[in-house]
CSV table of C-alpha atoms and ligand atoms in Angstrom, one decimal:
chain,number,residue,atom,x,y,z
A,1,MET,CA,-0.1,0.0,0.1
A,2,ASN,CA,1.5,3.4,-1.1
A,3,ALA,CA,1.4,6.4,1.2
A,4,ALA,CA,-1.6,8.0,-0.7
A,5,ASP,CA,-3.6,4.6,-0.5
A,6,ARG,CA,-2.9,4.4,3.3
A,7,ARG,CA,-4.0,8.0,3.9
A,8,ASN,CA,-7.2,7.1,1.9
A,9,PHE,CA,-7.7,3.8,3.9
A,10,LEU,CA,-7.3,5.8,7.2
A,11,ARG,CA,-9.6,8.4,6.2
A,12,ARG,CA,-12.3,5.8,5.5
A,13,PHE,CA,-11.4,3.9,8.5
A,14,THR,CA,-11.7,7.0,10.7
A,15,ALA,CA,-15.0,8.1,9.1
A,16,LEU,CA,-16.4,4.6,9.8
A,17,ALA,CA,-15.0,4.5,13.3
A,18,GLY,CA,-17.0,8.0,13.7
A,19,VAL,CA,-20.3,6.4,12.8
A,20,ALA,CA,-19.6,3.3,15.1
A,21,ALA,CA,-21.5,4.9,17.9
A,22,ALA,CA,-24.6,5.4,15.6
A,23,THR,CA,-24.8,2.0,14.2
A,24,PRO,CA,-25.4,-1.1,16.3
A,25,PHE,CA,-23.4,-3.3,14.3
A,26,PHE,CA,-20.1,-1.3,14.7
A,27,ALA,CA,-21.0,-0.8,18.5
A,28,SER,CA,-21.3,-4.7,18.9
A,29,ALA,CA,-18.3,-6.9,19.6
A,30,GLN,CA,-18.4,-8.3,16.0
A,31,GLY,CA,-18.2,-4.8,14.6
A,32,LYS,CA,-15.4,-3.7,17.0
A,33,SER,CA,-13.4,-6.7,16.0
A,34,LEU,CA,-13.9,-5.9,12.5
A,35,LEU,CA,-12.7,-2.5,12.9
A,36,LYS,CA,-9.6,-3.8,14.5
A,37,SER,CA,-9.0,-6.2,11.8
A,38,PHE,CA,-8.9,-3.1,9.4
A,39,GLU,CA,-6.2,-1.4,11.8
A,40,ARG,CA,-4.2,-4.7,11.4
A,41,LEU,CA,-4.3,-4.5,7.7
A,42,GLN,CA,-3.4,-0.9,7.2
A,43,ASP,CA,0.0,-1.4,6.1
A,44,GLN,CA,-0.9,-4.5,3.9
A,45,SER,CA,-1.6,-4.3,0.1
A,46,PRO,CA,-4.9,-5.4,-1.1
A,47,GLU,CA,-3.0,-8.5,-2.7
A,48,ASN,CA,-1.8,-9.7,0.6
A,49,THR,CA,-5.3,-9.5,2.2
A,50,VAL,CA,-6.9,-11.6,-0.6
A,51,THR,CA,-6.0,-14.8,1.1
A,52,ASP,CA,-6.4,-13.3,4.8
A,53,GLU,CA,-9.1,-15.7,6.0
A,54,THR,CA,-9.3,-14.2,9.5
A,55,PHE,CA,-10.3,-10.8,7.9
A,56,TRP,CA,-12.7,-12.3,5.3
A,57,TYR,CA,-14.2,-14.3,8.2
A,58,GLN,CA,-14.9,-11.2,9.9
A,59,ILE,CA,-16.5,-9.6,7.0
A,60,LYS,CA,-18.9,-12.5,6.9
A,61,GLN,CA,-19.7,-11.6,10.4
A,62,ALA,CA,-20.9,-8.3,9.1
A,63,TYR,CA,-23.7,-10.0,7.3
A,64,THR,CA,-26.6,-12.0,8.7
A,65,VAL,CA,-26.2,-14.9,6.1
A,66,SER,CA,-27.6,-18.3,7.3
A,67,PRO,CA,-24.9,-20.6,8.5
A,68,ASN,CA,-27.0,-23.7,7.2
A,69,ILE,CA,-27.2,-22.7,3.7
A,70,ILE,CA,-23.9,-21.9,1.6
A,71,ASN,CA,-25.3,-19.4,-0.7
A,72,LEU,CA,-23.6,-19.4,-4.1
A,73,ASN,CA,-26.3,-17.5,-5.9
A,74,ASN,CA,-25.0,-14.0,-5.4
A,75,GLY,CA,-25.3,-13.5,-9.0
A,76,GLY,CA,-29.2,-13.2,-8.6
A,77,VAL,CA,-29.2,-10.8,-5.7
A,78,SER,CA,-27.0,-10.1,-2.9
A,79,PRO,CA,-27.6,-9.9,0.8
A,80,GLN,CA,-27.0,-6.5,2.6
A,81,PRO,CA,-24.3,-6.1,5.5
A,82,LYS,CA,-25.9,-5.3,8.8
A,83,VAL,CA,-25.2,-1.8,8.7
A,84,VAL,CA,-27.1,-1.4,5.4
A,85,GLN,CA,-30.2,-3.4,7.1
A,86,GLU,CA,-29.9,-1.3,10.0
A,87,ALA,CA,-30.0,2.0,8.0
A,88,VAL,CA,-33.1,0.8,6.0
A,89,GLU,CA,-34.8,-0.2,9.1
A,90,ARG,CA,-34.0,3.2,10.8
A,91,TYR,CA,-35.2,5.2,7.9
A,92,ASN,CA,-38.4,3.1,7.7
A,93,ARG,CA,-39.3,3.7,11.2
A,94,LEU,CA,-38.8,7.5,10.8
A,95,SER,CA,-40.8,7.5,7.6
A,96,ASN,CA,-43.6,5.8,9.5
A,97,GLU,CA,-43.7,8.5,12.1
A,98,THR,CA,-45.2,10.9,9.6
A,99,PRO,CA,-44.7,9.6,6.1
A,100,SER,CA,-45.2,12.6,4.0
A,101,TYR,CA,-43.0,14.8,6.2
A,102,TYR,CA,-40.1,12.5,6.7
A,103,MET,CA,-40.2,11.1,3.3
A,104,TRP,CA,-40.9,14.2,1.1
A,105,ARG,CA,-39.1,16.8,3.5
A,106,THR,CA,-36.3,15.0,5.1
A,107,LEU,CA,-35.2,11.9,3.5
A,108,ASP,CA,-35.8,13.4,-0.1
A,109,GLU,CA,-33.1,16.0,0.9
A,110,GLY,CA,-30.7,13.0,0.8
A,111,ARG,CA,-30.9,12.4,-2.9
A,112,GLU,CA,-28.5,15.0,-4.1
A,113,PRO,CA,-25.8,14.0,-1.8
A,114,LEU,CA,-26.4,10.3,-2.7
A,115,ARG,CA,-26.2,11.3,-6.3
A,116,ARG,CA,-22.8,12.9,-5.7
A,117,ASN,CA,-21.6,9.8,-3.8
A,118,LEU,CA,-22.8,7.5,-6.5
A,119,ALA,CA,-21.2,9.6,-9.2
A,120,ALA,CA,-17.9,9.7,-7.5
A,121,LEU,CA,-18.0,5.7,-7.4
A,122,ALA,CA,-19.2,5.7,-10.9
A,123,GLY,CA,-16.4,8.3,-11.9
A,124,CYS,CA,-19.0,10.3,-13.9
A,125,SER,CA,-20.9,13.6,-13.4
A,126,PRO,CA,-23.7,13.6,-10.8
A,127,GLU,CA,-25.7,15.4,-13.7
A,128,GLU,CA,-25.5,12.0,-15.7
A,129,LEU,CA,-26.9,9.8,-12.9
A,130,ALA,CA,-30.5,9.0,-12.2
A,131,ILE,CA,-31.3,6.8,-9.2
A,132,ASN,CA,-33.9,4.2,-9.6
A,133,ARG,CA,-34.8,0.7,-8.5
A,134,ASN,CA,-33.2,-1.9,-10.8
A,135,SER,CA,-31.3,-2.6,-14.0
A,136,SER,CA,-34.5,-3.5,-15.6
A,137,GLU,CA,-36.1,-0.1,-15.0
A,138,ALA,CA,-32.9,1.7,-16.1
A,139,LEU,CA,-32.3,-0.3,-19.3
A,140,GLU,CA,-36.1,-0.3,-20.3
A,141,THR,CA,-36.0,3.6,-19.8
A,142,ILE,CA,-33.4,3.5,-22.4
A,143,ILE,CA,-34.8,0.8,-24.7
A,144,PHE,CA,-38.3,2.4,-24.7
A,145,GLY,CA,-37.1,6.0,-24.7
A,146,LEU,CA,-34.9,6.1,-27.8
A,147,ARG,CA,-36.1,7.6,-30.8
A,148,LEU,CA,-36.1,4.8,-33.3
A,149,ASN,CA,-38.1,4.3,-36.5
A,150,ALA,CA,-39.3,1.3,-38.3
A,151,GLY,CA,-36.5,-0.3,-40.1
A,152,ASP,CA,-33.9,1.0,-37.8
A,153,GLU,CA,-31.6,-1.7,-36.8
A,154,VAL,CA,-30.5,-2.7,-33.2
A,155,VAL,CA,-27.6,-5.2,-32.9
A,156,LEU,CA,-27.9,-7.5,-29.7
A,157,THR,CA,-27.0,-11.0,-28.5
A,158,LYS,CA,-28.7,-14.2,-27.9
A,159,GLN,CA,-26.9,-14.3,-24.5
A,160,ASP,CA,-28.2,-11.0,-23.4
A,161,TYR,CA,-30.6,-10.9,-20.4
A,162,PRO,CA,-34.3,-11.9,-20.9
A,163,ASN,CA,-35.8,-8.7,-19.7
A,164,MET,CA,-34.0,-6.7,-22.0
A,165,ILE,CA,-34.6,-9.0,-25.0
A,166,ASN,CA,-38.2,-8.8,-24.3
A,167,ALA,CA,-38.2,-5.1,-24.2
A,168,TRP,CA,-36.4,-5.0,-27.7
A,169,LYS,CA,-38.8,-7.4,-28.9
A,170,GLN,CA,-41.6,-5.4,-27.8
A,171,ARG,CA,-40.1,-2.3,-29.7
A,172,GLU,CA,-39.8,-4.7,-32.7
A,173,LYS,CA,-43.6,-5.5,-32.4
A,174,ARG,CA,-44.7,-2.1,-31.8
A,175,ASP,CA,-42.5,0.2,-33.9
A,176,GLY,CA,-40.9,-2.2,-36.6
A,177,VAL,CA,-37.2,-1.9,-35.5
A,178,VAL,CA,-35.3,-4.5,-36.9
A,179,LEU,CA,-33.3,-6.9,-34.4
A,180,LYS,CA,-29.9,-8.1,-35.6
A,181,TRP,CA,-29.1,-11.2,-33.6
A,182,ILE,CA,-25.6,-12.4,-32.8
A,183,SER,CA,-24.5,-15.3,-31.0
A,184,PHE,CA,-21.2,-16.3,-29.2
A,185,ASP,CA,-19.8,-19.7,-28.0
A,186,PHE,CA,-18.7,-18.5,-24.7
A,187,PRO,CA,-16.2,-18.7,-23.0
A,188,MET,CA,-13.9,-16.4,-25.0
A,189,ASP,CA,-10.7,-14.5,-24.6
A,190,ASP,CA,-10.3,-13.4,-28.0
A,191,LYS,CA,-11.1,-9.7,-27.7
A,192,ALA,CA,-10.7,-9.2,-31.6
A,193,ALA,CA,-13.0,-12.0,-32.4
A,194,ILE,CA,-15.7,-10.8,-29.9
A,195,VAL,CA,-15.6,-7.2,-31.3
A,196,LYS,CA,-15.7,-8.6,-34.7
A,197,GLY,CA,-18.8,-10.5,-33.9
A,198,PHE,CA,-20.6,-7.2,-33.2
A,199,THR,CA,-19.0,-5.2,-36.1
A,200,ASP,CA,-20.0,-7.9,-38.6
A,201,ALA,CA,-23.6,-7.4,-37.8
A,202,PHE,CA,-23.4,-3.6,-38.3
A,203,THR,CA,-24.9,-2.0,-41.3
A,204,PRO,CA,-25.7,1.6,-42.5
A,205,LYS,CA,-29.2,1.0,-40.8
A,206,THR,CA,-27.7,0.3,-37.5
A,207,LYS,CA,-28.6,2.9,-34.8
A,208,VAL,CA,-28.1,1.0,-31.6
A,209,VAL,CA,-25.8,-1.8,-30.2
A,210,HIS,CA,-26.8,-3.5,-26.9
A,211,VAL,CA,-23.7,-4.7,-24.9
A,212,THR,CA,-24.0,-6.8,-21.9
A,213,HIS,CA,-20.9,-6.0,-20.1
A,214,MET,CA,-20.8,-9.3,-18.0
A,215,ILE,CA,-23.1,-12.1,-19.4
A,216,ASN,CA,-25.2,-13.3,-16.5
A,217,TRP,CA,-25.3,-16.8,-17.6
A,218,ASN,CA,-21.6,-17.7,-17.1
A,219,GLY,CA,-19.8,-14.5,-15.9
A,220,GLN,CA,-18.2,-13.9,-19.3
A,221,ILE,CA,-16.8,-10.2,-19.6
A,222,LEU,CA,-17.3,-8.5,-22.8
A,223,PRO,CA,-15.0,-5.7,-24.2
A,224,ALA,CA,-17.6,-3.0,-24.0
A,225,LYS,CA,-15.1,-0.3,-24.6
A,226,GLU,CA,-13.7,-1.7,-27.7
A,227,ILE,CA,-17.2,-2.4,-29.1
A,228,ALA,CA,-18.3,1.3,-28.2
A,229,GLN,CA,-15.4,2.7,-30.1
A,230,GLU,CA,-16.2,0.6,-33.2
A,231,ALA,CA,-19.8,1.5,-33.0
A,232,HIS,CA,-19.2,5.3,-32.6
A,233,LYS,CA,-16.8,5.2,-35.6
A,234,ARG,CA,-20.0,4.3,-37.5
A,235,GLY,CA,-22.5,6.8,-35.8
A,236,ILE,CA,-24.2,3.8,-33.7
A,237,GLU,CA,-25.2,4.5,-30.1
A,238,VAL,CA,-24.1,2.2,-27.5
A,239,LEU,CA,-26.3,0.8,-24.6
A,240,VAL,CA,-24.3,-1.2,-21.9
A,241,ASP,CA,-26.2,-3.5,-19.4
A,242,GLY,CA,-23.8,-3.3,-16.4
A,243,ALA,CA,-26.0,-5.3,-14.1
A,244,HIS,CA,-23.1,-7.5,-13.2
A,245,THR,CA,-20.1,-5.4,-13.2
A,246,PHE,CA,-20.8,-2.3,-11.1
A,247,ALA,CA,-18.9,-2.7,-7.7
A,248,HIS,CA,-17.8,-6.0,-8.8
A,249,PHE,CA,-14.5,-4.9,-10.4
A,250,GLN,CA,-13.1,-1.4,-10.9
A,251,TYR,CA,-13.9,0.8,-13.9
A,252,THR,CA,-15.5,4.2,-14.5
A,253,LEU,CA,-18.6,4.9,-16.8
A,254,PRO,CA,-16.7,7.3,-19.0
A,255,GLU,CA,-14.0,4.6,-19.6
A,256,LEU,CA,-16.6,2.3,-21.3
A,257,GLU,CA,-17.2,5.2,-23.7
A,258,CYS,CA,-20.9,4.2,-23.8
A,259,ASP,CA,-23.9,6.5,-24.2
A,260,TYR,CA,-26.3,4.9,-21.9
A,261,TYR,CA,-26.0,2.3,-19.0
A,262,GLY,CA,-28.0,0.8,-16.4
A,263,THR,CA,-27.3,-1.5,-13.2
A,264,SER,CA,-28.7,-2.8,-10.3
A,265,LEU,CA,-27.3,-2.0,-6.8
A,266,HIS,CA,-28.7,-4.9,-4.9
A,267,LYS,CA,-26.1,-7.1,-6.7
A,268,TRP,CA,-22.5,-6.4,-6.3
A,269,LEU,CA,-22.8,-3.2,-4.2
A,270,CYS,CA,-24.9,-5.2,-1.6
A,271,ALA,CA,-27.4,-2.3,-1.3
A,272,PRO,CA,-31.0,-2.5,-0.3
A,273,PHE,CA,-33.2,-4.7,-2.6
A,274,GLY,CA,-34.9,-2.6,-5.2
A,275,SER,CA,-32.0,0.0,-5.7
A,276,GLY,CA,-30.4,0.8,-9.1
A,277,LEU,CA,-29.1,3.6,-11.4
A,278,LEU,CA,-29.4,4.9,-14.9
A,279,TYR,CA,-26.4,6.7,-16.6
A,280,VAL,CA,-27.1,8.9,-19.6
A,281,LYS,CA,-24.2,10.7,-21.1
A,282,LYS,CA,-25.0,14.5,-20.8
A,283,ASP,CA,-25.5,15.4,-24.5
A,284,LYS,CA,-27.9,12.3,-24.6
A,285,ILE,CA,-30.2,13.2,-22.0
A,286,LYS,CA,-32.5,15.8,-24.1
A,287,ASN,CA,-33.2,13.2,-26.8
A,288,LEU,CA,-34.1,10.4,-24.4
A,289,TYR,CA,-37.7,10.2,-23.4
A,290,PRO,CA,-38.2,9.2,-19.8
A,291,LEU,CA,-40.4,6.0,-19.3
A,292,PHE,CA,-42.5,7.8,-16.5
A,293,ALA,CA,-43.5,11.0,-18.0
A,294,ALA,CA,-41.7,14.4,-16.8
A,295,GLY,CA,-43.1,18.0,-17.0
A,296,ASP,CA,-40.7,18.6,-19.8
A,297,PRO,CA,-39.7,15.2,-21.4
A,298,GLU,CA,-37.1,16.9,-23.6
A,299,SER,CA,-35.4,18.5,-20.8
A,300,ASP,CA,-31.5,17.9,-20.6
A,301,ASN,CA,-31.9,17.4,-16.6
A,302,ILE,CA,-31.1,13.9,-15.7
A,303,ARG,CA,-33.8,14.2,-13.0
A,304,LYS,CA,-36.4,13.8,-15.5
A,305,PHE,CA,-36.1,10.0,-15.1
A,306,GLU,CA,-36.9,9.9,-11.5
A,307,ASN,CA,-40.7,10.6,-11.7
A,308,LEU,CA,-41.3,7.3,-10.2
A,309,GLY,CA,-43.9,8.3,-7.8
A,310,THR,CA,-44.1,7.3,-4.2
A,311,ARG,CA,-41.6,4.5,-3.4
A,312,SER,CA,-39.4,3.5,-0.5
A,313,PHE,CA,-37.1,6.3,0.5
A,314,ALA,CA,-35.5,4.0,3.1
A,315,ILE,CA,-34.2,1.8,0.6
A,316,GLU,CA,-32.9,4.7,-1.7
A,317,GLN,CA,-31.1,6.3,1.4
A,318,GLY,CA,-29.7,3.0,2.5
A,319,ILE,CA,-27.6,3.0,-0.7
A,320,GLY,CA,-25.3,5.5,0.8
A,321,VAL,CA,-24.3,3.1,3.6
A,322,ALA,CA,-23.8,0.3,1.0
A,323,ILE,CA,-21.4,2.6,-0.7
A,324,ASP,CA,-19.6,3.3,2.6
A,325,PHE,CA,-19.3,-0.4,3.3
A,326,HIS,CA,-17.8,-1.0,-0.3
A,327,HIS,CA,-15.2,1.6,0.3
A,328,MET,CA,-14.5,0.1,3.7
A,329,ILE,CA,-13.4,-3.1,2.0
A,330,GLY,CA,-11.8,-1.3,-0.6
A,331,ALA,CA,-12.8,-1.8,-4.3
A,332,GLU,CA,-9.6,-3.2,-5.2
A,333,ARG,CA,-9.4,-5.7,-2.3
A,334,LYS,CA,-12.9,-6.8,-3.1
A,335,GLU,CA,-12.4,-7.2,-7.0
A,336,LEU,CA,-9.2,-9.3,-6.2
A,337,ARG,CA,-11.0,-11.4,-3.7
A,338,LEU,CA,-14.0,-12.1,-5.8
A,339,HIS,CA,-11.9,-13.2,-8.7
A,340,TYR,CA,-9.9,-15.3,-6.2
A,341,LEU,CA,-12.9,-17.0,-4.9
A,342,LYS,CA,-14.0,-18.2,-8.3
A,343,ASN,CA,-10.6,-19.5,-9.2
A,344,TYR,CA,-10.3,-21.1,-5.7
A,345,TRP,CA,-12.8,-23.7,-6.3
A,346,ALA,CA,-12.4,-24.1,-10.1
A,347,GLU,CA,-8.7,-24.7,-9.9
A,348,ARG,CA,-9.3,-27.6,-7.3
A,349,VAL,CA,-11.8,-29.4,-9.5
A,350,LEU,CA,-10.5,-28.9,-13.1
A,351,ASP,CA,-8.1,-31.8,-13.0
A,352,LEU,CA,-11.1,-34.1,-13.0
A,353,PRO,CA,-11.6,-35.1,-16.7
A,354,ASN,CA,-15.4,-34.9,-16.6
A,355,VAL,CA,-15.6,-31.4,-14.9
A,356,HIS,CA,-15.6,-28.3,-17.1
A,357,LEU,CA,-15.7,-24.6,-16.4
A,358,HIS,CA,-17.7,-22.7,-18.9
A,359,THR,CA,-16.2,-19.4,-17.6
A,360,PRO,CA,-12.9,-17.9,-18.4
A,361,LEU,CA,-10.3,-18.2,-15.4
A,362,SER,CA,-8.3,-15.1,-16.3
A,363,LYS,CA,-8.9,-11.7,-14.5
A,364,ASP,CA,-9.5,-9.8,-17.8
A,365,TRP,CA,-12.4,-12.0,-18.6
A,366,SER,CA,-14.2,-12.9,-15.4
A,367,GLY,CA,-14.8,-12.1,-11.7
A,368,ALA,CA,-16.7,-13.9,-9.3
A,369,ILE,CA,-19.2,-16.0,-11.4
A,370,GLY,CA,-18.4,-19.4,-12.4
A,371,LEU,CA,-20.4,-21.9,-14.5
A,372,LEU,CA,-19.8,-25.4,-13.9
A,373,GLY,CA,-20.4,-28.6,-16.1
A,374,ILE,CA,-20.1,-32.2,-15.3
A,375,ASP,CA,-20.3,-34.6,-18.3
A,376,GLY,CA,-23.1,-36.9,-18.3
A,377,LYS,CA,-25.0,-34.9,-15.6
A,378,LYS,CA,-27.7,-32.5,-16.3
A,379,PRO,CA,-27.4,-28.9,-14.8
A,380,GLY,CA,-30.6,-29.5,-12.9
A,381,GLU,CA,-29.2,-32.8,-11.4
A,382,VAL,CA,-26.1,-31.3,-10.4
A,383,GLY,CA,-27.7,-28.2,-8.8
A,384,ALA,CA,-30.3,-30.4,-7.0
A,385,HIS,CA,-27.6,-32.8,-5.6
A,386,LEU,CA,-25.4,-29.8,-4.3
A,387,PHE,CA,-28.4,-28.6,-2.3
A,388,SER,CA,-30.1,-31.6,-1.1
A,389,ALA,CA,-26.8,-33.4,0.0
A,390,HIS,CA,-24.7,-30.3,1.0
A,391,LYS,CA,-27.1,-27.4,1.3
A,392,ILE,CA,-25.2,-25.4,-1.3
A,393,HIS,CA,-27.6,-23.0,-3.1
A,394,SER,CA,-26.6,-22.5,-6.7
A,395,THR,CA,-28.7,-21.6,-10.0
A,396,THR,CA,-29.2,-23.9,-12.9
A,397,ILE,CA,-28.6,-22.2,-16.4
A,398,GLU,CA,-30.2,-23.6,-19.4
A,399,TRP,CA,-30.0,-20.6,-22.0
A,400,GLU,CA,-29.6,-21.0,-25.6
A,401,ASN,CA,-26.0,-22.5,-25.9
A,402,ILE,CA,-25.0,-22.0,-22.3
A,403,HIS,CA,-25.8,-24.8,-19.9
A,404,GLY,CA,-24.5,-25.4,-16.6
A,405,VAL,CA,-24.6,-24.7,-12.7
A,406,ARG,CA,-23.8,-21.2,-11.9
A,407,LEU,CA,-21.9,-20.7,-8.6
A,408,THR,CA,-21.3,-17.1,-7.4
A,409,PRO,CA,-19.6,-16.3,-4.0
A,410,ASN,CA,-19.5,-12.8,-2.6
A,411,VAL,CA,-17.4,-11.1,-0.1
A,412,TYR,CA,-18.7,-12.9,2.9
A,413,THR,CA,-17.8,-16.4,1.3
A,414,THR,CA,-15.1,-18.0,3.0
A,415,THR,CA,-12.7,-20.6,1.5
A,416,ARG,CA,-14.0,-23.0,4.1
A,417,ASP,CA,-17.4,-22.6,2.4
A,418,LEU,CA,-15.8,-23.4,-0.9
A,419,ASP,CA,-13.8,-26.3,0.6
A,420,VAL,CA,-17.4,-27.9,1.1
A,421,LEU,CA,-18.3,-27.2,-2.5
A,422,VAL,CA,-14.9,-28.6,-3.8
A,423,LYS,CA,-15.5,-31.7,-2.1
A,424,ALA,CA,-19.1,-32.0,-3.1
A,425,ILE,CA,-18.1,-31.5,-6.8
A,426,ARG,CA,-15.1,-34.1,-6.6
A,427,ASP,CA,-17.2,-36.7,-4.8
A,428,TYR,CA,-20.3,-36.2,-7.2
A,429,ALA,CA,-18.2,-36.1,-10.4
A,430,ARG,CA,-16.2,-39.4,-9.4
A,431,ALA,CA,-19.4,-41.3,-8.4
B,1,PLP,C1,-27.4,-9.0,-17.3
B,1,PLP,C2,-28.4,-8.5,-16.6
B,1,PLP,N1,-29.2,-7.6,-16.9
B,1,PLP,C3,-30.2,-7.3,-16.2
B,1,PLP,C4,-30.8,-7.9,-15.0
B,1,PLP,C5,-32.0,-7.4,-14.3
B,1,PLP,O1,-31.6,-7.0,-13.0
B,1,PLP,P1,-32.9,-6.6,-12.1
B,1,PLP,O2,-33.6,-7.9,-11.8
B,1,PLP,O3,-32.1,-6.1,-10.8
B,1,PLP,O4,-33.5,-5.4,-12.6
B,1,PLP,C6,-30.0,-8.9,-14.5
B,1,PLP,C7,-30.4,-9.7,-13.4
B,1,PLP,O5,-29.9,-10.7,-13.0
B,1,PLP,C8,-28.8,-9.5,-15.3
B,1,PLP,O6,-28.2,-10.4,-14.9
């Protein structure tokens, strides 16, 4: 850790120690011991802490996860650390004292500071970020808000997320936009081949390309920036589905060079369930219609996308605490640990000839998500066995040309949990 990193770390640590008194978790013995652990780590690089199980075991204590189920479906949705749960409960109780007063005159005041915090995390201007409820809402705002005419072409892949595919199909049916499908044989680690897959589908009629930054089915990362660069050379707008990458690994939204982006915060940021964000590049805001009508739908103010009506302000304000928790772990430390956990189990089973990983191992192309296949076993059988015999919760993937059991750890997963998984896979594959 260099001097600047150490200063940042200490600043974050001191800030957290300051709030300790206000949050039951940090006032508890578990919370205090976690803070002590951070003191111990001050002089260590993120690389060194990746394998420090004592530290990660304490991170686990910051959650309320069941000790009886090993949850390896964090790809679906992630649990919140206790501090986030406590904040949501606190804000909710406050809201219930006098809802219209505390929601619209008190908690509402927190939205602009939250926007700035989120923008700092995303590396963009707060004037380009709208806060909403999930990736589906953010991405459908884009898909239904774009000014497309009959005959305009949209390039997308068969491996994109179903909600997004359905939204595009609805536009095809209603407005006559033409969907140009491409399909990949993942896993892939050939950047040029992936980019070419997209560029080969571009024609003079292409107006938009839809890029899923990390394929949810198997955790494959796509080179969003390089696809965006090729698209922009041809005047094509770029929409990125960042549901699985935000706060999973480090990047800024401007680095992706996309025009539109949506993500959920209840996945890798571990924010309250039902929290998300929409990014629209400043000069694109004016022409994108909001999904929920605004006074001036052609305004260039990003807040026109936030006319969602009454919703849970407690959930929204809980996002800020999740951002603090993310910074407390440290984005780099978290990124390294997440990738380490996937490779930890995968590398301990891949010597078996009938076991396959349908996800790249390298850090350039993958993070925490791994898709397991066992020859001669249906994914559903493997998933059912893992749960019934070992209480390992996973999800079965059967989508287009992608089949397997998806296993997704998170920061609270310990290698002890993964040792149970490794033994379970080895015994089952050998049987
Ligand atoms: C790639 C991708 N896009 C979009 C979504 C939708 O996310 P949400 O259900 O939070 O709206 C998901 C959910 O898993 C996803 O994996």
